[in-house]
Amino acid sequence: MASVTLDSITKAYGDEIAVEDMNLEVRDGEFLTLVGPSGCGKSTTMETIAGLTQPTEGTVYIGDRDVTNLPPKNRGVAMVFQNIALFPHMDVYDNISFGLRLRKYDQDEIEKRVDRAAEIVQLEGMLDRMPEEMSGGQRQRVAIARAIVRQPDVFLMDEPLANLDAELRIHMRTQLQRLHRELDTTVIYVTHDQAQAMTMSDRIAVIDNGHLQQVDPPLTCYNAPDNLFVASFIGSPSMNFFHGSVTDDGFDSEFIDLGFDPEEVGATPGKDATLGIRPEDVYLKRDSEEATVPSDTIKAHIDVLEPMGDEVFTYLLLEEDVETSAEGRGEGQLLLSLDPQTDVEEGQDVEVVFDRHEAHLFDSASEEAIAHSLA
Ligand code: ADP
Ligand code: MG
């Protein structure tokens, strides 16, 4: 086990800055996930830790060792990638043990490690299979076992489940959590899929455009996002946003107004602000007792219902002639999540409230959070 520290890491490819001034401390034994949209710099960060790329500026520490200039094999890390490259002409045993054989470990030690790794990823009894005789998930487990036998201080996994189908991905998610518990090793995991980030991690590091946005436990990022990017990226479907301004006695926007004492929530009258409300914090007025502190009533019109089985995503228009676009939810739209038992239909007029206790306010200019409750 070891901690990993990135100290002011910048990586530029010519004019293109992939990662800028990143400071991150991954704790010993922690499962930390780098999450963010495609191209935000996750893989670059991983490759810098692994030693597959040199940072333009900054220092990488594993434990207290400055490893910035060490080759990958001397860093005590093992990496699992999205595209697993198994040797097609070798069976599972030979694939898993390849690195150890190359390093001339003795036969008993190799066997011991391979057996143990196969047990952890549940490949016992398949050691003599060839890769072509295995499913995608099984092959991915071989790749993980190959990393396990190296007994690294730090596991690096870059989108290891991205090529698997949805069901297998969810299954492997659980497996990886067990693996982490079992190995008691530091794991740094990369995904663009926030469901993986939320479910597996001790903490997530949210990255946008080469910049670290927030490093916190998943639920902290969900309940108290530091800024508009984290608020919109974490949570699916995403938060509803309303752009307006802070007044002397609350918040004003085209469709939603809200009374509060600006001083009490730390907002400045006259400033542009954005109100954020998650779909599950909006209720039909008749269910308003479910909100800790219900807002004033909002009149709306049901546009589209999307039954998901366990909930119904309900898209509302806040005025009849609101323009909708394919680009996503606009200002005059509000999404709420309803219980499937709820008796509503498309085209119906409804009255809704949201929970002021769960309402978020952001500074529109800086995009930083101002408050996570407007009760
Ligand atoms: P992610 O893994 O989050 O999708 P990457 O770290 O792969 O993102 O890429 C971050 C940015 O750096 C992207 O804009 C990408 O085009 C650029 N980039 C990554 N690798 C290289 C490279 N070898 N040469 C030039 N640009 C690169
Ligand atoms: Mg990547």
Coordinates of C-alpha atoms and ligand atoms in Angstrom, one line a residue:
M1 CA 0.0 0.0 0.0
A2 CA 1.1 3.5 -0.6
S3 CA -0.2 7.0 -1.0
V4 CA 0.1 8.9 -4.2
T5 CA 0.7 12.6 -4.4
L6 CA 0.5 14.9 -7.4
D7 CA 2.2 18.1 -6.7
S8 CA 1.4 20.9 -9.2
I9 CA 1.3 18.5 -12.2
T10 CA 0.9 20.1 -15.6
K11 CA 1.0 18.1 -18.9
A12 CA 1.1 19.9 -22.2
Y13 CA 1.1 18.3 -25.7
G14 CA 2.5 21.2 -27.7
D15 CA 0.0 24.0 -27.2
E16 CA -2.7 21.7 -25.9
I17 CA -2.7 21.6 -22.1
A18 CA -4.2 18.2 -21.1
V19 CA -3.8 18.7 -17.3
E20 CA -3.1 22.0 -15.5
D21 CA -1.6 22.5 -12.1
M22 CA -3.1 19.4 -10.5
N23 CA -2.7 18.9 -6.8
L24 CA -4.1 15.6 -5.5
E25 CA -3.4 13.4 -2.6
V26 CA -4.6 9.8 -2.8
R27 CA -4.5 8.3 0.6
D28 CA -2.9 5.0 1.5
G29 CA -5.5 2.2 0.8
E30 CA -8.0 4.5 -0.7
F31 CA -10.2 3.8 -3.7
L32 CA -10.1 7.1 -5.6
T33 CA -11.9 7.7 -8.9
L34 CA -11.0 10.3 -11.5
V35 CA -14.2 11.1 -13.2
G36 CA -15.0 13.6 -15.9
P37 CA -16.1 13.9 -19.5
S38 CA -14.1 12.4 -22.4
G39 CA -11.0 14.4 -23.1
C40 CA -10.8 16.1 -19.7
G41 CA -7.4 14.7 -18.8
K42 CA -8.1 11.5 -16.8
S43 CA -5.9 9.2 -18.8
T44 CA -3.1 11.7 -18.9
T45 CA -3.2 12.0 -15.1
M46 CA -3.0 8.2 -14.8
E47 CA -0.2 7.9 -17.3
T48 CA 1.7 10.5 -15.3
I49 CA 1.3 8.4 -12.2
A50 CA 2.2 5.2 -14.0
G51 CA 5.3 6.7 -15.6
L52 CA 4.0 6.2 -19.2
T53 CA 4.3 9.9 -19.7
Q54 CA 6.5 12.7 -18.2
P55 CA 4.7 15.7 -16.7
T56 CA 5.7 19.1 -18.3
E57 CA 5.9 20.5 -14.7
G58 CA 5.4 19.1 -11.2
T59 CA 6.3 16.1 -9.1
V60 CA 4.7 12.7 -8.6
Y61 CA 5.2 10.9 -5.2
I62 CA 4.4 7.4 -4.4
G63 CA 4.6 7.2 -0.6
D64 CA 7.4 9.6 0.1
R65 CA 9.4 8.6 -3.0
D66 CA 9.7 11.2 -5.8
V67 CA 9.0 8.9 -8.8
T68 CA 8.7 11.6 -11.4
N69 CA 11.7 10.3 -13.3
L70 CA 11.5 6.6 -12.5
P71 CA 10.5 4.2 -15.3
P72 CA 7.0 2.5 -14.8
K73 CA 8.5 -0.9 -13.6
N74 CA 10.2 0.8 -10.7
R75 CA 7.2 2.6 -9.4
G76 CA 5.4 -0.3 -7.7
V77 CA 2.2 0.3 -9.7
A78 CA 0.2 -2.1 -11.9
M79 CA -2.2 -0.8 -14.6
V80 CA -5.3 -2.3 -16.1
F81 CA -6.6 -0.6 -19.3
Q82 CA -9.9 -0.5 -21.2
N83 CA -8.4 -2.5 -24.1
I84 CA -7.1 -5.6 -22.6
A85 CA -4.3 -7.1 -24.5
L86 CA -4.0 -10.8 -23.6
F87 CA -1.5 -12.9 -25.4
P88 CA -3.8 -14.9 -27.7
H89 CA -1.6 -18.0 -28.0
M90 CA -1.2 -18.3 -24.2
D91 CA -3.6 -19.9 -21.8
V92 CA -4.9 -18.0 -18.8
Y93 CA -2.2 -19.3 -16.5
D94 CA 0.6 -18.2 -18.8
N95 CA -1.1 -14.8 -19.4
I96 CA -1.4 -14.2 -15.7
S97 CA 2.1 -15.4 -14.8
F98 CA 3.9 -13.8 -17.8
G99 CA 5.4 -10.8 -15.9
L100 CA 6.5 -13.0 -13.0
R101 CA 8.2 -15.5 -15.4
L102 CA 9.9 -12.7 -17.2
R103 CA 11.3 -11.5 -13.8
K104 CA 12.4 -15.0 -13.1
Y105 CA 10.4 -15.6 -10.0
D106 CA 10.7 -19.2 -8.8
Q107 CA 8.1 -21.7 -9.8
D108 CA 6.5 -22.2 -6.4
E109 CA 6.0 -18.5 -5.8
I110 CA 4.5 -18.0 -9.3
E111 CA 2.0 -20.8 -8.7
K112 CA 1.1 -19.5 -5.3
R113 CA 0.4 -16.0 -6.6
V114 CA -1.5 -17.1 -9.7
D115 CA -3.7 -19.4 -7.6
R116 CA -4.5 -16.7 -5.2
A117 CA -5.2 -14.1 -7.9
A118 CA -7.4 -16.5 -9.8
E119 CA -9.3 -17.1 -6.6
I120 CA -9.8 -13.4 -6.0
V121 CA -11.2 -12.8 -9.5
Q122 CA -13.0 -16.1 -9.6
L123 CA -11.1 -17.7 -12.5
E124 CA -10.3 -20.9 -10.6
G125 CA -10.8 -23.9 -13.0
M126 CA -10.2 -21.7 -16.0
L127 CA -6.5 -21.5 -15.9
D128 CA -6.0 -23.7 -19.0
R129 CA -8.5 -21.8 -21.2
M130 CA -7.3 -19.8 -24.1
P131 CA -8.4 -16.1 -24.4
E132 CA -10.6 -16.9 -27.4
E133 CA -12.7 -19.3 -25.3
M134 CA -13.6 -16.6 -22.8
S135 CA -16.2 -13.8 -22.5
G136 CA -15.2 -10.2 -22.4
G137 CA -15.8 -10.1 -18.6
Q138 CA -13.6 -13.2 -18.1
R139 CA -10.8 -11.7 -20.2
Q140 CA -11.0 -8.5 -18.2
R141 CA -10.7 -10.6 -15.0
V142 CA -7.5 -12.2 -16.5
A143 CA -6.1 -8.7 -17.0
I144 CA -6.9 -7.8 -13.4
A145 CA -5.4 -11.0 -12.1
R146 CA -2.2 -10.3 -14.1
A147 CA -2.0 -7.0 -12.2
I148 CA -2.8 -8.6 -8.9
V149 CA 0.1 -11.1 -9.1
R150 CA 2.6 -8.3 -9.3
Q151 CA 1.5 -7.2 -5.8
P152 CA 1.7 -3.5 -6.6
D153 CA 1.5 -0.8 -4.0
V154 CA -0.9 1.0 -6.2
F155 CA -3.5 -0.3 -8.7
L156 CA -4.2 2.0 -11.7
M157 CA -7.3 1.2 -13.7
D158 CA -8.3 3.2 -16.7
E159 CA -11.9 2.6 -17.9
P160 CA -11.5 -1.2 -17.3
L161 CA -15.2 -1.9 -17.7
A162 CA -15.9 0.4 -20.6
N163 CA -16.0 -2.4 -23.2
L164 CA -18.3 -4.6 -21.3
D165 CA -22.1 -4.8 -21.7
A166 CA -24.3 -3.0 -19.1
E167 CA -25.1 -6.1 -17.0
L168 CA -21.5 -7.3 -16.8
R169 CA -20.4 -3.8 -16.0
I170 CA -22.6 -3.7 -12.9
H171 CA -21.5 -7.1 -11.9
M172 CA -17.8 -6.2 -12.3
R173 CA -18.4 -3.0 -10.3
T174 CA -19.3 -5.2 -7.3
Q175 CA -16.3 -7.5 -8.0
L176 CA -13.9 -4.6 -8.0
Q177 CA -15.2 -3.3 -4.7
R178 CA -14.6 -6.8 -3.2
L179 CA -11.2 -6.9 -4.8
H180 CA -10.3 -3.6 -3.1
R181 CA -11.5 -4.8 0.2
E182 CA -9.6 -8.1 -0.2
L183 CA -6.3 -6.6 -1.4
D184 CA -6.3 -3.6 0.9
T185 CA -4.4 -1.7 -1.8
T186 CA -4.6 1.9 -3.0
V187 CA -6.7 2.0 -6.2
I188 CA -6.9 4.9 -8.6
Y189 CA -9.7 4.3 -11.1
V190 CA -10.6 6.2 -14.1
T191 CA -14.1 6.4 -15.6
H192 CA -16.3 8.8 -17.5
D193 CA -19.3 6.9 -16.1
Q194 CA -20.5 8.6 -12.9
A195 CA -22.5 5.5 -11.9
Q196 CA -19.2 3.6 -11.5
A197 CA -17.6 6.6 -9.8
M198 CA -20.5 7.0 -7.3
T199 CA -20.8 3.3 -6.4
M200 CA -17.2 2.2 -6.0
S201 CA -15.2 5.1 -4.6
D202 CA -14.1 6.3 -1.2
R203 CA -13.6 9.6 -2.9
I204 CA -14.0 10.9 -6.4
A205 CA -11.9 13.6 -8.1
V206 CA -14.1 15.4 -10.6
I207 CA -12.1 16.8 -13.5
D208 CA -13.2 19.2 -16.2
N209 CA -11.0 20.4 -19.0
G210 CA -7.7 19.5 -17.3
H211 CA -8.7 21.1 -14.0
L212 CA -9.6 19.4 -10.8
Q213 CA -13.1 20.6 -9.7
Q214 CA -13.8 18.8 -6.4
V215 CA -12.3 15.9 -4.5
D216 CA -14.7 14.5 -1.9
P217 CA -16.7 11.4 -1.0
P218 CA -19.3 10.7 -3.8
L219 CA -22.3 11.8 -1.7
T220 CA -20.6 15.0 -0.7
C221 CA -20.1 15.8 -4.4
Y222 CA -23.8 14.9 -5.0
N223 CA -25.3 16.8 -2.0
A224 CA -22.9 19.7 -1.8
P225 CA -21.3 20.3 -5.2
D226 CA -18.6 22.9 -5.1
N227 CA -19.5 24.5 -8.4
L228 CA -21.9 24.3 -11.4
F229 CA -19.8 21.8 -13.3
V230 CA -19.9 19.2 -10.5
A231 CA -23.6 20.0 -9.9
S232 CA -24.4 19.2 -13.5
F233 CA -22.0 16.3 -14.0
I234 CA -22.9 14.3 -10.9
G235 CA -26.4 13.0 -10.9
S236 CA -28.4 11.4 -13.6
P237 CA -30.6 12.8 -15.0
S238 CA -29.0 16.1 -14.1
M239 CA -30.0 18.9 -11.8
N240 CA -32.5 21.5 -13.0
F241 CA -31.0 25.0 -13.4
F242 CA -32.6 28.4 -13.4
H243 CA -30.5 31.5 -14.3
G244 CA -31.5 34.7 -12.5
S245 CA -30.2 37.1 -9.9
V246 CA -30.1 37.7 -6.2
T247 CA -32.5 40.4 -5.0
D248 CA -32.8 42.2 -1.6
D249 CA -35.2 39.5 -0.5
G250 CA -34.3 36.3 -2.4
F251 CA -33.8 35.0 -5.9
D252 CA -35.6 36.1 -9.1
S253 CA -35.6 34.4 -12.5
E254 CA -37.9 34.2 -15.5
F255 CA -39.8 31.2 -14.2
I256 CA -39.0 30.7 -10.6
D257 CA -38.7 33.2 -7.7
L258 CA -37.7 32.3 -4.2
G259 CA -37.8 34.4 -1.0
F260 CA -34.9 34.3 1.5
D261 CA -32.6 36.6 3.3
P262 CA -29.5 36.9 1.1
E263 CA -27.2 37.7 4.0
E264 CA -28.2 34.5 5.8
V265 CA -27.3 32.3 2.8
G266 CA -24.2 34.3 1.9
A267 CA -25.5 35.8 -1.4
T268 CA -25.0 39.3 -2.6
P269 CA -28.0 41.3 -3.9
G270 CA -27.6 42.3 -7.6
K271 CA -25.3 39.4 -8.5
D272 CA -26.2 36.9 -11.2
A273 CA -27.0 33.6 -9.7
T274 CA -28.2 30.1 -10.7
L275 CA -30.7 28.1 -8.7
G276 CA -30.2 24.3 -8.9
I277 CA -32.8 21.7 -8.0
R278 CA -32.5 17.9 -8.4
P279 CA -35.4 16.0 -10.0
E280 CA -36.0 14.0 -6.8
D281 CA -36.4 17.2 -4.8
V282 CA -39.4 18.3 -6.8
Y283 CA -42.9 17.0 -5.7
L284 CA -46.5 17.3 -6.9
K285 CA -48.2 19.8 -4.6
R286 CA -50.4 17.1 -3.2
D287 CA -47.3 15.3 -2.0
S288 CA -45.7 18.4 -0.6
E289 CA -45.4 17.0 2.9
E290 CA -42.5 14.9 1.5
A291 CA -40.5 18.0 1.2
T292 CA -38.7 19.1 4.4
V293 CA -39.4 22.8 3.6
P294 CA -41.7 23.1 0.6
S295 CA -41.4 26.0 -1.8
D296 CA -44.3 28.1 -3.1
T297 CA -46.5 26.4 -5.6
I298 CA -45.3 26.3 -9.3
K299 CA -47.9 25.8 -12.0
A300 CA -46.7 23.5 -14.8
H301 CA -47.8 21.4 -17.7
I302 CA -46.7 17.8 -18.2
D303 CA -44.8 17.5 -21.5
V304 CA -43.3 14.0 -21.5
L305 CA -43.4 11.0 -19.2
E306 CA -40.6 8.5 -19.2
P307 CA -41.4 5.5 -17.1
M308 CA -38.2 3.9 -15.9
G309 CA -39.9 1.1 -13.8
D310 CA -38.9 2.3 -10.4
E311 CA -39.6 6.0 -11.1
V312 CA -41.1 8.1 -13.8
F313 CA -39.0 11.0 -15.2
T314 CA -41.6 13.7 -15.7
Y315 CA -40.7 16.6 -17.9
L316 CA -42.7 19.8 -17.2
L317 CA -43.1 23.0 -19.1
L318 CA -43.4 26.0 -16.8
E319 CA -45.4 27.9 -19.5
E320 CA -47.4 26.4 -22.4
D321 CA -45.3 27.9 -25.2
V322 CA -41.8 27.3 -23.7
E323 CA -39.3 26.5 -26.4
T324 CA -37.8 23.0 -26.1
S325 CA -34.6 22.0 -27.8
A326 CA -32.7 18.8 -28.5
E327 CA -29.8 20.3 -26.7
G328 CA -31.1 19.5 -23.3
R329 CA -33.4 21.1 -20.7
G330 CA -34.0 24.8 -21.2
E331 CA -34.9 27.4 -18.7
G332 CA -38.7 26.9 -18.8
Q333 CA -38.5 23.2 -18.3
L334 CA -38.4 21.3 -15.0
L335 CA -37.7 17.6 -14.6
L336 CA -39.1 15.7 -11.6
S337 CA -39.0 12.1 -10.6
L338 CA -42.3 10.6 -9.7
D339 CA -43.3 7.4 -8.1
P340 CA -44.6 4.9 -10.8
Q341 CA -47.9 4.6 -8.9
T342 CA -48.6 8.3 -9.5
D343 CA -51.7 8.9 -11.5
V344 CA -50.7 11.6 -14.1
E345 CA -50.7 11.8 -17.8
E346 CA -49.0 13.8 -20.6
G347 CA -50.8 17.1 -21.3
Q348 CA -52.1 17.5 -17.8
D349 CA -51.7 20.7 -15.8
V350 CA -50.2 20.2 -12.4
E351 CA -48.9 22.1 -9.4
V352 CA -45.5 21.3 -8.0
V353 CA -43.3 22.4 -5.2
F354 CA -39.6 21.8 -4.6
D355 CA -37.8 21.2 -1.3
R356 CA -36.1 24.4 -0.3
H357 CA -33.9 22.5 2.1
E358 CA -32.3 20.8 -1.0
A359 CA -32.1 23.8 -3.3
H360 CA -28.6 25.0 -4.4
L361 CA -27.5 28.5 -5.3
F362 CA -24.4 29.2 -7.4
D363 CA -22.7 32.5 -8.4
S364 CA -23.3 32.6 -12.2
A365 CA -20.1 34.5 -12.8
S366 CA -17.6 32.4 -10.8
E367 CA -19.8 29.3 -11.1
E368 CA -18.9 28.6 -7.4
A369 CA -21.6 27.3 -5.0
I370 CA -23.1 29.9 -2.6
A371 CA -25.5 27.7 -0.6
H372 CA -26.8 24.1 -0.5
S373 CA -30.1 24.9 1.3
L374 CA -32.4 27.8 0.8
A375 CA -34.8 26.9 3.6
Ligands
ADP1 P1 -9.6 11.5 -21.0 O1 -8.8 10.2 -20.6 O2 -10.2 12.2 -19.8 O3 -10.6 11.2 -22.0 P2 -7.0 12.3 -22.0 O4 -6.1 12.5 -20.8 O5 -6.8 11.1 -22.9 O6 -8.5 12.5 -21.6 O7 -6.8 13.6 -23.0 C1 -6.8 14.9 -22.5 C2 -6.4 15.9 -23.6 O8 -5.1 15.7 -24.0 C3 -7.3 15.7 -24.8 O9 -7.6 16.9 -25.4 C4 -6.4 14.9 -25.7 O10 -6.7 15.2 -27.1 C5 -5.0 15.4 -25.4 N1 -4.0 14.3 -25.6 C6 -4.0 13.2 -24.9 N2 -2.9 12.4 -25.3 C7 -2.3 13.2 -26.2 C8 -1.1 12.9 -27.1 N3 -0.4 11.9 -26.9 N4 -0.8 13.9 -27.9 C9 -1.5 15.0 -28.1 N5 -2.6 15.3 -27.3 C10 -3.0 14.4 -26.4
MG2 MG -9.1 8.3 -21.2

